[in-house]
Short mmCIF file of C-alpha atoms and ligand atoms in Angstrom, two decimals:
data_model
loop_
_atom_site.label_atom_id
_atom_site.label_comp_id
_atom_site.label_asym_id
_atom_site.label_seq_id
_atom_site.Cartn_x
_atom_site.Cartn_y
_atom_site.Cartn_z
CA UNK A 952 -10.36 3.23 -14.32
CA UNK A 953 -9.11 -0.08 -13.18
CA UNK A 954 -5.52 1.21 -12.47
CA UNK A 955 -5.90 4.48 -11.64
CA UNK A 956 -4.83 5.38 -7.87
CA UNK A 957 -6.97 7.61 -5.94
CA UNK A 958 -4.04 9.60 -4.84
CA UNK A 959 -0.44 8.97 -5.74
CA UNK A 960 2.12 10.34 -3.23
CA UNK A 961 6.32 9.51 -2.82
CA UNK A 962 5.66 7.73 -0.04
CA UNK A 963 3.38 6.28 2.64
CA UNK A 964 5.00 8.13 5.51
CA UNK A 965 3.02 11.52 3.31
CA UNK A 966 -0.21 10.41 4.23
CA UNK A 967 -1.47 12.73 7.15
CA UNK A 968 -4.17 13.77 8.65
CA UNK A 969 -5.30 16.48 5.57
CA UNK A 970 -4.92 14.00 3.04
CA UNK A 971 -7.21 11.54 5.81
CA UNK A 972 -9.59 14.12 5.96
CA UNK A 973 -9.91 15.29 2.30
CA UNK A 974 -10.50 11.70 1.04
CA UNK A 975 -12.60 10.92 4.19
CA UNK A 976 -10.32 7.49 5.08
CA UNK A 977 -10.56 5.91 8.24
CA UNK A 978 -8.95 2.92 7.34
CA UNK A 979 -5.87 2.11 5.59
CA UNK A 980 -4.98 -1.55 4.28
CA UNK A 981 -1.15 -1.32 4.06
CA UNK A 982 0.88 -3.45 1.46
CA UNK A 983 4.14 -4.51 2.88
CA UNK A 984 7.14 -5.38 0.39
CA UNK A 985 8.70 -1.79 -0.93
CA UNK A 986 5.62 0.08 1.00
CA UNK A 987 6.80 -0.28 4.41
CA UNK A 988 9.91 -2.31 4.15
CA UNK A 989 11.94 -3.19 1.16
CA UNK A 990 11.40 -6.44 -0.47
CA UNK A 991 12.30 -9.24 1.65
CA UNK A 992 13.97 -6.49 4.47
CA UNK A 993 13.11 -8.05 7.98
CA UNK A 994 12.80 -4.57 9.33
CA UNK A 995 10.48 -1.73 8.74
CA UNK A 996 12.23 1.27 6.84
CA UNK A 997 13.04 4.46 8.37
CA UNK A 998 10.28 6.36 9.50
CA UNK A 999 7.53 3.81 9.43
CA UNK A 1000 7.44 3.17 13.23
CA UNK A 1001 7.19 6.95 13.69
CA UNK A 1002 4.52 7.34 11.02
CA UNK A 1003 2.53 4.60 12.28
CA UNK A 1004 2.30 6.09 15.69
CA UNK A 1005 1.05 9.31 14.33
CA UNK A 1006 -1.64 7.41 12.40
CA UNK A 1007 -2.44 5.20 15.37
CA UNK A 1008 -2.34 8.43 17.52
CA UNK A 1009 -5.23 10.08 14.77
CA UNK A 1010 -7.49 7.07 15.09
CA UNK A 1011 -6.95 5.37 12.20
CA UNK A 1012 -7.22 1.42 11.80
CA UNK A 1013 -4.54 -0.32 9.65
CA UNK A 1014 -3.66 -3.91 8.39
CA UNK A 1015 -1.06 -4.97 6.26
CA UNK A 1016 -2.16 -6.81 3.41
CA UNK A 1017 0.49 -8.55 1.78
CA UNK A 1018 0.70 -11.25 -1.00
CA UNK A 1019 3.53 -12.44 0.26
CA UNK A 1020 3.82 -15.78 2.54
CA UNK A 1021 2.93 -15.66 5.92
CA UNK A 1022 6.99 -16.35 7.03
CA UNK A 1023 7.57 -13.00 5.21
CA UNK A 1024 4.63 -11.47 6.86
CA UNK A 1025 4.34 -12.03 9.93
CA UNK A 1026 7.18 -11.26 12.39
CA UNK A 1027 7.31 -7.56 10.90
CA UNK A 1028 3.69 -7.23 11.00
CA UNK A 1029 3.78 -8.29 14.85
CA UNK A 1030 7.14 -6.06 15.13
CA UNK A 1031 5.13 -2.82 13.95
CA UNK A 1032 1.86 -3.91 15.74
CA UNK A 1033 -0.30 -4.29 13.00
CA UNK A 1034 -2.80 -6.95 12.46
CA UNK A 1035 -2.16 -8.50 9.06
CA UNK A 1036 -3.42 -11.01 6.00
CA UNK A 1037 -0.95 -13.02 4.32
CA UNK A 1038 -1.11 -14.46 1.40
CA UNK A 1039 -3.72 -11.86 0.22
CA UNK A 1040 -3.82 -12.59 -3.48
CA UNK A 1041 -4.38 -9.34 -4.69
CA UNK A 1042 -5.37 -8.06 -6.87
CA UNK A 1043 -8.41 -10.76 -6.43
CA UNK A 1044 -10.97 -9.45 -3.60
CA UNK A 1045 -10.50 -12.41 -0.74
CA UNK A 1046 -7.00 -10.49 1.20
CA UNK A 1047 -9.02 -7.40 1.03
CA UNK A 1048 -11.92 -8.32 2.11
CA UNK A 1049 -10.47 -10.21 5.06
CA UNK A 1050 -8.59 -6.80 5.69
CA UNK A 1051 -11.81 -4.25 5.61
CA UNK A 1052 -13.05 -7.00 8.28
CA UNK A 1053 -9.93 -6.69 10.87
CA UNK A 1054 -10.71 -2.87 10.46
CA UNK A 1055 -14.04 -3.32 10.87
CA UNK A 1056 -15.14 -0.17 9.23
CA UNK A 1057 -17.21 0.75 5.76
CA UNK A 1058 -15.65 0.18 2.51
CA UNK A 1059 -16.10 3.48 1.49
CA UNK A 1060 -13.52 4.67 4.87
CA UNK A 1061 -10.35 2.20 3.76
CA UNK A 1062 -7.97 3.16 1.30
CA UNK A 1063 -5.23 0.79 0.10
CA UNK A 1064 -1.87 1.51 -0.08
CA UNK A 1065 0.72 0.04 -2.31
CA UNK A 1066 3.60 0.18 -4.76
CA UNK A 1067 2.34 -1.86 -7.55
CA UNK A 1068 -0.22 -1.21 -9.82
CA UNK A 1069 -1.41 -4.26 -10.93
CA UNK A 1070 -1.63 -5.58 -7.58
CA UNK A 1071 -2.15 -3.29 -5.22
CA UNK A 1072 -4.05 -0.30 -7.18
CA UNK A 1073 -5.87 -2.41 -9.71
CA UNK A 1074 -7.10 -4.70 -6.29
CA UNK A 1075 -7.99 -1.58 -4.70
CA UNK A 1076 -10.21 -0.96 -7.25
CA UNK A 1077 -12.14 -3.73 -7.95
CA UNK A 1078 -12.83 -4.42 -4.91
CA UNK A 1079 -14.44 -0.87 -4.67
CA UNK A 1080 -12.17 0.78 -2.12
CA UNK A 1081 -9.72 3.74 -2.67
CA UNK A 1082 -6.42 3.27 -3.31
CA UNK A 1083 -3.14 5.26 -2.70
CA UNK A 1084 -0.27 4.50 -4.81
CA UNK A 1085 3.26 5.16 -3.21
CA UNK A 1086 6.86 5.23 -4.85
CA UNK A 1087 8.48 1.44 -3.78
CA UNK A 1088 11.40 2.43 -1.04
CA UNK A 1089 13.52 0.02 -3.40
CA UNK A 1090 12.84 -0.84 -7.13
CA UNK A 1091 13.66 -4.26 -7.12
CA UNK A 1092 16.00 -5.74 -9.88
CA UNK A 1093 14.25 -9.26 -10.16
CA UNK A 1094 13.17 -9.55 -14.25
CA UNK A 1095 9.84 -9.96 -13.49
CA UNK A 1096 9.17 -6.49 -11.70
CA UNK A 1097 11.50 -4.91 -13.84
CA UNK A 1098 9.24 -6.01 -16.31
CA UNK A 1099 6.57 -4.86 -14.73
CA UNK A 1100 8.39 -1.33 -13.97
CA UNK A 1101 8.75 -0.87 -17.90
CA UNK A 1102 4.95 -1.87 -18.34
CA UNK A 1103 3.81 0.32 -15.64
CA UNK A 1104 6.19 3.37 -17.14
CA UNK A 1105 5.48 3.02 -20.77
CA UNK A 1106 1.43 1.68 -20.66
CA UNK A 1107 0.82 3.91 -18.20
CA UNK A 1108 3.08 6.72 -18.01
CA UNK A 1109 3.47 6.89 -14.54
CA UNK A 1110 5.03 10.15 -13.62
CA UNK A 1111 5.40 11.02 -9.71
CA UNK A 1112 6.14 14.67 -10.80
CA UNK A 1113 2.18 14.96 -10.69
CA UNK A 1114 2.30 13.38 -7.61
CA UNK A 1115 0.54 15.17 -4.75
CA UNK A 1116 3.95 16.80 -3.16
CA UNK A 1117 3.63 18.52 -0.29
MG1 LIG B 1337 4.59 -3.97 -2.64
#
């Protein structure tokens, strides 16, 4: 289903090397805004650096793909080391695909990981990759993605109490 997540966890900084191996990822394609950092922060939120190094220190690949502009993008992605795509459009294919390539890895060994469903997950998806939905680090209180929040709550009854908790 178009925006159903692979795996839904609290958080990106979950994601370790069982939940790597189960789902046989190699690659993650990381969104930025309330994934790694909260919307519009300049810095990375607590924990991400650490989590990160772990990942980096396991092998795996990572680049942020972010729809946001390449201002916004940039300088964090360059803080945390991480190659990036700005601008990435999701949920259309082009940011993705541009992402798998920095990775350079299979499809089938990238997961994306986002807050939003109809960005992130429902990208994920149609592009053909897995997808692991995370709780935002900040729910922002701009109309639109509050509007989004109540969508996302009532269409889909999205309910992090059957989240994988660990
Ligand atoms: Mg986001």
């Amino acid at each position: 289903m178009l925006f159903k997540p692979t795996v839904w966890l609290e958080s990106v900084l979950r994601i370790d090397k069982d939940l790597l191996h189960k789902y046989a990822i190699e690659g993650l394609l990381l969104d930025l805004d309330n994934t790694l950092s909260m919307h519009d922060s300049p810095a990375a939120e607590r924990g991400v650096f650490e989590w990160l190094s772990e990942m980096r220190g396991l092998g795996v690949r990572m680049a942020v793909v972010s729809n946001n502009t390449e201002k916004r993008v940039k300088p964090l992605a360059e803080e945390l080391g991480v190659a990036f795509v700005a601008f990435g459009c999701k949920p259309l294919p082009f940011g993705l695909r541009k992402g798998v390539r920095l990775l350079q890895l299979p499809k089938s060994r990238v997961a994306l990981v986002g807050d939003q469903i109809f960005t992130d997950v429902a990208g994920g998806n149609l592009y053909g990759i897995k997808t692991i939905l995370v709780e935002p680090f900040y729910l922002e209180s701009k109309p639109s993605f509050r509007l989004k929040r109540k969508i996302e709550s009532v269409v889909f009854k999205r309910d992090f109490s059957k989240s994988e908790k660990k």
